[in-house]
Coordinates of C-alpha atoms and ligand atoms in Angstrom, one line a residue:
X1 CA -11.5 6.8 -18.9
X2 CA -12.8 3.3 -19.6
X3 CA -11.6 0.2 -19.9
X4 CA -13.1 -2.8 -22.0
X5 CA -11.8 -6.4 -20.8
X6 CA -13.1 -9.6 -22.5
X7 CA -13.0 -13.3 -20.7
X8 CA -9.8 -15.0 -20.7
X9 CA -9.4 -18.9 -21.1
X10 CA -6.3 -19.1 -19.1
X11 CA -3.2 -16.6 -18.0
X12 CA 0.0 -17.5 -19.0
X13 CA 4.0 -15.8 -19.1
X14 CA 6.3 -14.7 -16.4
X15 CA 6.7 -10.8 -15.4
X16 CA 8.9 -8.4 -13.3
X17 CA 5.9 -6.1 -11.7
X18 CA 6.5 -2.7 -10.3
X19 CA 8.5 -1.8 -7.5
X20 CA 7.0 -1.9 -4.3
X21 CA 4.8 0.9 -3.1
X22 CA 5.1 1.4 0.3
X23 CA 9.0 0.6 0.7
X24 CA 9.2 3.5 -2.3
X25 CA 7.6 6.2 -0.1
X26 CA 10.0 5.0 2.9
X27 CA 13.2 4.5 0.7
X28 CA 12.6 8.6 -0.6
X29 CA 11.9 9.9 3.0
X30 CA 14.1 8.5 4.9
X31 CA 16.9 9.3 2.0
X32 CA 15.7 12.6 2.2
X33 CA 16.9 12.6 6.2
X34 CA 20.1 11.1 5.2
X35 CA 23.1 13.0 5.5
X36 CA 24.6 12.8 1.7
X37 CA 23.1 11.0 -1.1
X38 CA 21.1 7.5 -1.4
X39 CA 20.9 5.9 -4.7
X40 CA 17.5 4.1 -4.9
X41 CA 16.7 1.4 -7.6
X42 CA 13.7 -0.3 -9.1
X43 CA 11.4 3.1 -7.5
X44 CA 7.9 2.6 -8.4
X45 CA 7.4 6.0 -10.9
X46 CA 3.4 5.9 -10.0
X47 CA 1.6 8.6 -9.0
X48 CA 1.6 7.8 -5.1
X49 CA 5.1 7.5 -4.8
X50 CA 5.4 10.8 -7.3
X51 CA 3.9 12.8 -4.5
X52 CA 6.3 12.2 -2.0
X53 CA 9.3 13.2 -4.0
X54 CA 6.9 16.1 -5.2
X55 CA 6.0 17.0 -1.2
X56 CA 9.9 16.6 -0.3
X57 CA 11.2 18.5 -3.6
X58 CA 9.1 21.6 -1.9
X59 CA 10.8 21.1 1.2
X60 CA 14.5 21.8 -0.6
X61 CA 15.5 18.1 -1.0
X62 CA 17.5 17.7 -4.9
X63 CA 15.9 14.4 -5.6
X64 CA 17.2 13.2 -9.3
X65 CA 14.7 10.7 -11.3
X66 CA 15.4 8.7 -14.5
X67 CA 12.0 7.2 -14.8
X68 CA 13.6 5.1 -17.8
X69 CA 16.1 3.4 -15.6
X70 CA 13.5 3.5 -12.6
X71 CA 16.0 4.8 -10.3
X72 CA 16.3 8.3 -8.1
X73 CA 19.3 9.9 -6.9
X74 CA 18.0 11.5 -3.5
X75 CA 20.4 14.3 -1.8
X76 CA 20.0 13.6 1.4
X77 CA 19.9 17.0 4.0
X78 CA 20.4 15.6 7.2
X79 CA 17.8 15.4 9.8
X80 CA 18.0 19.7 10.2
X81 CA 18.5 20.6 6.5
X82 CA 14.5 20.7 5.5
X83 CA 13.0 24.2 4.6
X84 CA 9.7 25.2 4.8
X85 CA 7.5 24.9 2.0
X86 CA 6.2 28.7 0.2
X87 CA 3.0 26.7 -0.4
X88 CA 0.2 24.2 0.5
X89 CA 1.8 20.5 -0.1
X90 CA -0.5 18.2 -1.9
X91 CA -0.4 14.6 -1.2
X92 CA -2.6 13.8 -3.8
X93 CA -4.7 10.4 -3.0
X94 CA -2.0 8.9 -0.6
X95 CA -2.4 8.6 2.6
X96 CA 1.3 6.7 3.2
X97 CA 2.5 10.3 1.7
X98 CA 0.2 12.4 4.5
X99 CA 0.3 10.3 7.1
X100 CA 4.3 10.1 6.7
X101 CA 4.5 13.7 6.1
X102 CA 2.4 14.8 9.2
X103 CA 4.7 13.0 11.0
X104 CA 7.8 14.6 9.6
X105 CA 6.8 17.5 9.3
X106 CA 5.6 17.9 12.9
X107 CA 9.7 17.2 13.6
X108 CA 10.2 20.7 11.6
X109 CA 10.9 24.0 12.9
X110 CA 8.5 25.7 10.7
X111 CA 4.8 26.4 9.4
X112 CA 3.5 23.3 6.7
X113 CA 0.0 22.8 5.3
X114 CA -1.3 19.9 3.7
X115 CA -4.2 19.1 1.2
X116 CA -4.8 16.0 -0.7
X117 CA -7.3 14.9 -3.8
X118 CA -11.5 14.7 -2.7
X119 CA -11.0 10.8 -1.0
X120 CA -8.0 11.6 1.0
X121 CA -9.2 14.4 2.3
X122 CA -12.2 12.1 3.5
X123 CA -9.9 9.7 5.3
X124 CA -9.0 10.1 8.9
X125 CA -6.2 12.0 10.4
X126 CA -6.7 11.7 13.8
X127 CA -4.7 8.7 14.1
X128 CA -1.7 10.7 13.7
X129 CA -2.6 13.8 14.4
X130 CA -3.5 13.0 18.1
X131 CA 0.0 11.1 19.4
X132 CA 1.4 14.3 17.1
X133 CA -0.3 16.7 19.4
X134 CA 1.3 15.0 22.5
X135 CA 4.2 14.8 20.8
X136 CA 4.0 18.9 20.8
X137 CA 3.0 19.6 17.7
X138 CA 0.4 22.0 16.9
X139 CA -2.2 20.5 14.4
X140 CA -5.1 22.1 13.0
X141 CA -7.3 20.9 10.0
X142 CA -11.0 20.3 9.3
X143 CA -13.3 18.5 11.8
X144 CA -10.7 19.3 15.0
X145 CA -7.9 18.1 12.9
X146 CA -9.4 14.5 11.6
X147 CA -9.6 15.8 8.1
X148 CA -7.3 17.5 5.5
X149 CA -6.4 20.7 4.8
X150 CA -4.3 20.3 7.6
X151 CA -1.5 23.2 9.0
X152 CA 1.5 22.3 10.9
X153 CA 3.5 24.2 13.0
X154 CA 5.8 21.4 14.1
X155 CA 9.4 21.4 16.2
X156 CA 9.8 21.2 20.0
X157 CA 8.4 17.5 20.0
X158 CA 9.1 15.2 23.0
X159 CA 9.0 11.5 22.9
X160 CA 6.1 9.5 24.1
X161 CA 5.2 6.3 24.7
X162 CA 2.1 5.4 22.6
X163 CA -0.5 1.6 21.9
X164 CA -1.6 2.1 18.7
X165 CA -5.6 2.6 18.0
X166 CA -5.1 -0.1 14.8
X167 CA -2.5 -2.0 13.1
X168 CA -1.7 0.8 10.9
X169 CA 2.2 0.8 9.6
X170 CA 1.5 4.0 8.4
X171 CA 0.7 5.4 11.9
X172 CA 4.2 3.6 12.8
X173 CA 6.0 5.4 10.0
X174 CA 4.5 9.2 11.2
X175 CA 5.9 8.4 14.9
X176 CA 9.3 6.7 13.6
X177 CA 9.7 10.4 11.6
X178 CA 8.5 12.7 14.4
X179 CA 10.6 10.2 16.8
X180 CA 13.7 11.2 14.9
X181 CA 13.3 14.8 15.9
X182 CA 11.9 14.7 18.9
X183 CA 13.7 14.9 22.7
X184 CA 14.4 11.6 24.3
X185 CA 13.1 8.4 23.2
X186 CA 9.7 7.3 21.2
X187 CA 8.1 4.0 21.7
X188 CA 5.1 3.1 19.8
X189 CA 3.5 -0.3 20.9
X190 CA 1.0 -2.4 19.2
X191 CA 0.6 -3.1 15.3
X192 CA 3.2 -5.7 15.0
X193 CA 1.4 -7.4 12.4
X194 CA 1.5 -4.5 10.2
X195 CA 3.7 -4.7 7.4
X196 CA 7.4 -3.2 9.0
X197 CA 9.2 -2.0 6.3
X198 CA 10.0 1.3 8.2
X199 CA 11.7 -0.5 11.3
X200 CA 13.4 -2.3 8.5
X201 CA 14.7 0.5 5.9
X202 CA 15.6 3.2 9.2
X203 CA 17.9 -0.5 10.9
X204 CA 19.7 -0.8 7.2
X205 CA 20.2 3.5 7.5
X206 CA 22.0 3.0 10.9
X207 CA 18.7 4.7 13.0
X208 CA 18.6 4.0 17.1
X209 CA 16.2 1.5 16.5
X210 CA 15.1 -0.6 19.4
X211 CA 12.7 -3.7 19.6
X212 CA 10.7 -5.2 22.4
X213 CA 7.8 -7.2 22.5
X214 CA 5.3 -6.1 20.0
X215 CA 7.4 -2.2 20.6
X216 CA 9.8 -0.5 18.8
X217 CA 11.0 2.6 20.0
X218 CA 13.4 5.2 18.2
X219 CA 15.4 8.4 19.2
X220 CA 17.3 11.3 17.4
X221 CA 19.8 9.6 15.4
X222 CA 21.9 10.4 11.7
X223 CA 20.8 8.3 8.9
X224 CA 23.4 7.1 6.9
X225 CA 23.5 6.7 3.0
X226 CA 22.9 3.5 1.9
X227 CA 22.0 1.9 -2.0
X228 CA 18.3 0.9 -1.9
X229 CA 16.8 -2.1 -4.3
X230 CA 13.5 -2.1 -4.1
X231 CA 11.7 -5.4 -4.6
X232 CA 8.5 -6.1 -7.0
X233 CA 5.1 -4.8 -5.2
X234 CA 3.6 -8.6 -4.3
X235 CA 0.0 -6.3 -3.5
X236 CA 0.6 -5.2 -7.4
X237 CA 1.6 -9.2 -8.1
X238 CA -1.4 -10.7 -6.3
X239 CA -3.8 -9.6 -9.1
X240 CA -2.1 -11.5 -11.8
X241 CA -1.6 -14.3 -9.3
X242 CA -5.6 -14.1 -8.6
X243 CA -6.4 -14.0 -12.3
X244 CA -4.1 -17.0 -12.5
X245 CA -5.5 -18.9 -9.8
X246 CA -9.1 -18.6 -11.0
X247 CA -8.8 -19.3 -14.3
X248 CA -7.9 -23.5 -14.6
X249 CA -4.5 -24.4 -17.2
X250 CA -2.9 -20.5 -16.1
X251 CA 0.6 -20.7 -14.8
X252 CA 2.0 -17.0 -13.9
X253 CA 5.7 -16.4 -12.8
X254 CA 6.2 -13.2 -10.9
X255 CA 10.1 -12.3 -10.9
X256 CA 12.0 -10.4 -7.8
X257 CA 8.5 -9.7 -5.8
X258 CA 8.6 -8.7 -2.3
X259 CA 8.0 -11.7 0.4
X260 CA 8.1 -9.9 3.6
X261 CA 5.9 -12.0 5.9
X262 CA 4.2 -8.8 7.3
X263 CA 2.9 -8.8 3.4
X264 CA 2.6 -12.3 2.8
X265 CA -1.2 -13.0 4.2
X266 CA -2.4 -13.3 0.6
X267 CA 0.0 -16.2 -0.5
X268 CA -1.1 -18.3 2.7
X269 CA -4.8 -17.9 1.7
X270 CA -4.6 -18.3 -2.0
X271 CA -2.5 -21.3 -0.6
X272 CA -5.4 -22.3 1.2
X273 CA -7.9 -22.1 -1.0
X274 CA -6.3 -25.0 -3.4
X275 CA -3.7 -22.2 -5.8
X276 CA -0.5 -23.9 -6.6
X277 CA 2.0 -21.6 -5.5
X278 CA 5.6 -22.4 -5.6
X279 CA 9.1 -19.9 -4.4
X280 CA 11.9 -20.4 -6.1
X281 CA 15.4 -18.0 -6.2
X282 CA 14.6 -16.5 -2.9
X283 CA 17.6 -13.7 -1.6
X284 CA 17.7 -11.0 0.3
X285 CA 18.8 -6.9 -0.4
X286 CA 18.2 -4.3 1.6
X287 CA 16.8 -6.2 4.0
X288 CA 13.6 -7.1 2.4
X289 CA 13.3 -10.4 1.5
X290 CA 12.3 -11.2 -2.2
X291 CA 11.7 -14.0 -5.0
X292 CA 10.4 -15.4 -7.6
X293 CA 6.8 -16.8 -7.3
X294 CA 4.9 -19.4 -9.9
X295 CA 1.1 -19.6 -9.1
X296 CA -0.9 -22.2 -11.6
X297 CA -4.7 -22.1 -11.4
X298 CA -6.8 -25.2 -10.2
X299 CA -10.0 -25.7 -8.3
X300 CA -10.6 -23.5 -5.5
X301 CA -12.0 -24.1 -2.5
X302 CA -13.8 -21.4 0.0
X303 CA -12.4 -20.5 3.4
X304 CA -12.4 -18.5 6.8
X305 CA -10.4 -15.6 6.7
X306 CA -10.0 -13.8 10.7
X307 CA -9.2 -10.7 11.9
X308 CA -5.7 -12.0 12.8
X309 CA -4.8 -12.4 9.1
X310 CA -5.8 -8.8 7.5
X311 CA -2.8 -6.8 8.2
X312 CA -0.9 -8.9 6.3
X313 CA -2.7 -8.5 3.3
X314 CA -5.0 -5.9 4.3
X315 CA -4.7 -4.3 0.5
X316 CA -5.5 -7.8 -1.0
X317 CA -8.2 -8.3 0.8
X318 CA -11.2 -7.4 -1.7
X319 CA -9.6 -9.0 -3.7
X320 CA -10.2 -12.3 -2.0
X321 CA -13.8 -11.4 -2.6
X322 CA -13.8 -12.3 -6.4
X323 CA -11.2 -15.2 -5.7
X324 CA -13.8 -16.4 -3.6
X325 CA -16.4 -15.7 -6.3
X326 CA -14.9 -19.0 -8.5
X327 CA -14.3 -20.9 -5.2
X328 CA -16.5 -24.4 -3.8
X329 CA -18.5 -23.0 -0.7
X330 CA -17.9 -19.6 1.3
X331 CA -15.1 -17.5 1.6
X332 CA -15.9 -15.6 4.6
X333 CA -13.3 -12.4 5.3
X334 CA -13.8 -10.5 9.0
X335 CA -12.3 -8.1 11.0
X336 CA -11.2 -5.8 8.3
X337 CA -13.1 -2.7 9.6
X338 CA -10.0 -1.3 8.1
X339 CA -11.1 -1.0 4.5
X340 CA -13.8 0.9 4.9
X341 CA -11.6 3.9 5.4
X342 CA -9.2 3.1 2.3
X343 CA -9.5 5.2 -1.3
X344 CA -13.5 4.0 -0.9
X345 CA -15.1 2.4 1.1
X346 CA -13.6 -0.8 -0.1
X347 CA -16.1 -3.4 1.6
X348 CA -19.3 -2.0 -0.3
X349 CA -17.3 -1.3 -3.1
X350 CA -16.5 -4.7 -4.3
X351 CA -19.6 -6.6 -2.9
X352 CA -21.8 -3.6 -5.0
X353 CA -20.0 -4.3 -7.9
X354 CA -19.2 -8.3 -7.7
X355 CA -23.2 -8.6 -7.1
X356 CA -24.2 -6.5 -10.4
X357 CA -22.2 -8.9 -12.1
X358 CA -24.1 -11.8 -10.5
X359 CA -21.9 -12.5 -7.7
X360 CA -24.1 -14.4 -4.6
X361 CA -21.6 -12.2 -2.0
X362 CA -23.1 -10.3 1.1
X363 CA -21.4 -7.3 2.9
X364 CA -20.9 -7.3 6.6
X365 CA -19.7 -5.0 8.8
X366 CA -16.2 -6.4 8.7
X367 CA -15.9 -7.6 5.7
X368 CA -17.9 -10.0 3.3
X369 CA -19.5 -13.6 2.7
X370 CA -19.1 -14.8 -1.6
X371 CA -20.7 -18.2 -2.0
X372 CA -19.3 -19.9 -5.0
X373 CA -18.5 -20.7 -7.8
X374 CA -20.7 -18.7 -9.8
X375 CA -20.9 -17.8 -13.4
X376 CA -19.8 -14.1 -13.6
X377 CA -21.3 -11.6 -16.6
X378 CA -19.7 -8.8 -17.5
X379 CA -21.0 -5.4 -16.8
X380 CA -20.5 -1.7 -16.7
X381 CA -19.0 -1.7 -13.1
X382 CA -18.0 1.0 -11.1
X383 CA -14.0 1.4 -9.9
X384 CA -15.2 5.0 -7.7
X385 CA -11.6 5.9 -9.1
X386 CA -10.2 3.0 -6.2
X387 CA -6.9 1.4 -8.0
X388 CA -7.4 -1.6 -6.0
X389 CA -11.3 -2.1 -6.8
X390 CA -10.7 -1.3 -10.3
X391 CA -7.8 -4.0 -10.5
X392 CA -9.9 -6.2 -8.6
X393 CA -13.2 -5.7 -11.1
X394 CA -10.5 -6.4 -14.0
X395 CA -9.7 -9.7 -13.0
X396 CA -13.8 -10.8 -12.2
X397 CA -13.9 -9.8 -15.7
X398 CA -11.7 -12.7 -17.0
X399 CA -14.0 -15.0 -15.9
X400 CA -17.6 -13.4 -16.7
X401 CA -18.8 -14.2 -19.9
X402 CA -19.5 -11.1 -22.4
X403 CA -17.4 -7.7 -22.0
X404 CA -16.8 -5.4 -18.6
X405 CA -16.9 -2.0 -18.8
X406 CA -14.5 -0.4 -15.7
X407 CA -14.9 3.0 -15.2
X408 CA -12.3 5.5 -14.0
X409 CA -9.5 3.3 -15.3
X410 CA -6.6 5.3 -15.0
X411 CA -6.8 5.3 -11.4
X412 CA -4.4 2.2 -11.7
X413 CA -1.7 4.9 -12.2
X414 CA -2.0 5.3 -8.8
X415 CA 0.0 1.8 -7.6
X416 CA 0.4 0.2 -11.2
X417 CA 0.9 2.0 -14.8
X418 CA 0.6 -0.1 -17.2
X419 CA -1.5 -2.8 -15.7
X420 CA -4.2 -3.2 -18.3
X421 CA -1.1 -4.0 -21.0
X422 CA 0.3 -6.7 -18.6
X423 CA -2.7 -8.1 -18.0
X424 CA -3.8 -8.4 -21.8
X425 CA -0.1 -9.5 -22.4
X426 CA -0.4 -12.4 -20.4
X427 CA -4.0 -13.6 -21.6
X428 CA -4.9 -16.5 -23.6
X429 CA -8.5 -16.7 -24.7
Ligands
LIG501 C1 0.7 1.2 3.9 C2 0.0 0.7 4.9 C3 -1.4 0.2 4.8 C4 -1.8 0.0 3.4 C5 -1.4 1.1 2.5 C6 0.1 1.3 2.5 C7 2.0 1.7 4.1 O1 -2.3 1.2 5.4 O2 -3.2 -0.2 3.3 O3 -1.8 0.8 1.1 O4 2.8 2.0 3.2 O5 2.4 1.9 5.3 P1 -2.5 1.2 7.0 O6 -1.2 1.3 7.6 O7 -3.3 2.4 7.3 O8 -3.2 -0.1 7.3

């Protein structure tokens, strides 16, 4: 499916975006473990997050969903009450919900196998199916186990002590499951940049949880029931706040959005770049912390963005590409190797399409170079079905003159329903 988007003049009006992604998949696994049941609030009902519950639904979990009232009732079956699937489990075009599932499922006493949509199975497994494998598990998929389908015949895992290849929370999250099942303790060190919503959710669920320096380390333990609010997703909230800061006279309030620092690395460069943001009503529930943020739009100016700053904002960061677009000077973004292994390869997917619409932005191995400002016109652009790149095209198109033409829109179901109506609700032309 298409999507048409004109220029915008300016962005104003105040939202409540979805709830966060990744702290939906957590709050529905670990629930899942839990011995009774976990009431979760403000769940993100978006295809990603649909998969898990699908995926743990097969494994004999009740989980109850009023999509309306964005909440799920999740009957938790202890940390031995999982049965195994009669069929192939489908993650879809998650990896959160593969990754995490490997991990748990490796814990199991029984034979699993798991498939996902055409990208994710071109996305790497190895990561987790190698500390898996010393774990005990037995793995076997395409290429030696790198690639989905993948089959599991998990139980019988010991505890290691593993350095993480890459700042990957989602390689954190697979350990922290198979950790809960496995003999002993589990320490997994390295990554501590990467967002930690698992070390979080598992401390507020009563897990033997314990932190070093740049280690966490976990070992059989109940999880207890607890009520889960979810805050807003701020990767979801950064597009508005990009189309806000780009386009001069916008003012855009996000309500209750997730301000984790381990997330945060987008605020600090938008920040940077000349973006008035401003925090306001900040609290904290279930451990998360959250707020509301007002971003107004100004001049920009470029910037160096280094290695040390992509995990915390490693899903925002093509979008600094077309931030950097309407920006004085470079905007330079390295070290994120990373995205090249997302949905698409994300790196030549945004510098392809920013270029066709006139952008002056060069693709490096790492990342990208966008020398700005420059005028933008709108094309037919390419999302390759990537929710973030086809978020990210949407907002170049607010400020290139004519009409873009987005292809593959409702990949946006993926992370955000509804996006192209928020964003049209909150533009002034
Ligand atoms: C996620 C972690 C990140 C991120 C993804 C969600 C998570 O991936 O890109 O969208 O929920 O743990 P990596 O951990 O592989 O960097």
């Amino acid at each position: 499916m298409e999507h048409r988007i004109k220029p915008a003049a300016r962005l104003r009006g105040e939202i409540t975006c979805p709830g966060d992604k990744s702290i939906s998949h957590r709050a529905v696994l670990f629930g899942a473990l839990a011995e009774g049941g976990t009431r979760v609030s403000n769940f993100l009902f978006a295809e990603d997050c649909l998969g898990t519950v699908e995926c743990l639904r097969r494994l004999g979990v009740h989980i109850e969903a009023d999509p309306a009232a964005k909440a799920l009732t999740i009957n938790g079956r202890g940390l031995h009450g999982l049965r195994e699937p009669n069929d192939i489990l489908n993650a879809g075009n998650s990896a959160t919900t593969m990754r995490s599932m490997l991990g748990l499922l490796a814990g199991q006493p029984f034979f699993s196998a798991i498939t996902g949509d055409a990208s994710l199975r071109g996305r790497p497994m190895r990561r987790v199916v190698e500390p898996l494998r010393s774990m005990g598990a037995t793995i076997l998929g395409r290429q030696g186990g790198d690639r989905a389908p993948l089959a599991i015949n998990g139980g019988g895992l010991v505890g290691i002590d593993y350095e993480l290849p890459v700042a990957s929370a989602q390689i954190r999250l697979a350990l922290l499951l198979a950790g809960l099942f496995a003999e002993g303790r589990t320490s997994i060190r390295g990554g501590r940049l990467a967002r930690d919503h698992s070390e979080r959710l598992l401390r507020c669920m009563g897990a033997d949880l314990a932190f070093g320096e740049d280690q966490v380390s976990i070992a059989p333990s109940p999880l207890h029931p607890v009520e889960i609010s979810i805050p807003g997703d701020l990767s979801s909230a950064a597009f508005l706040m990009a189309a806000a800061a780009i386009l001069p006279g916008s003012q855009v309030v996000v309500r209750g959005v997730g301000l984790n620092p381990t997330r945060a690395g987008f605020l600090s460069v938008l920040n940077s770049m000349g973006a008035m943001i401003i925090e306001s009503d900040l609290t904290e529930l279930s451990n998360e912390p959250r707020g509301n943020l007002s971003v107004s739009g100004t001049e920009l100016l470029g910037m160096e963005v280094e290695a040390s700053r992509i995990p915390a904002m490693i899903d925002e960061a093509p979008l600094i590409a077309v931030v950097g677009t309407q920006a004085r000077g470079v905007t330079r973004v390295s070290g994120a190797e990373e995205l090249r292994v997302k949905e698409t390869d994300r790196i030549t997917a945004i510098c392809s399409q920013l270029r066709l619409m006139g952008a002056a932005i060069e693709e490096e191995e790492g990342g990208f170079a966008v020398t700005g400002p420059s005028r933008l016109t709108g094309r037919e652009v390419d999302s390759f079905g990537d929710h973030r790149i086809a978020m990210a095209l949407a907002v170049a198109a607010l400020c290139a003159s004519g009409e873009t033409v987005i292809s593959s829109w409702e990949c946006v179901d993926i992370s955000f329903p509804g996006f192209g109506e928020v964003l049209e609700s909150l533009t002034h032309s």
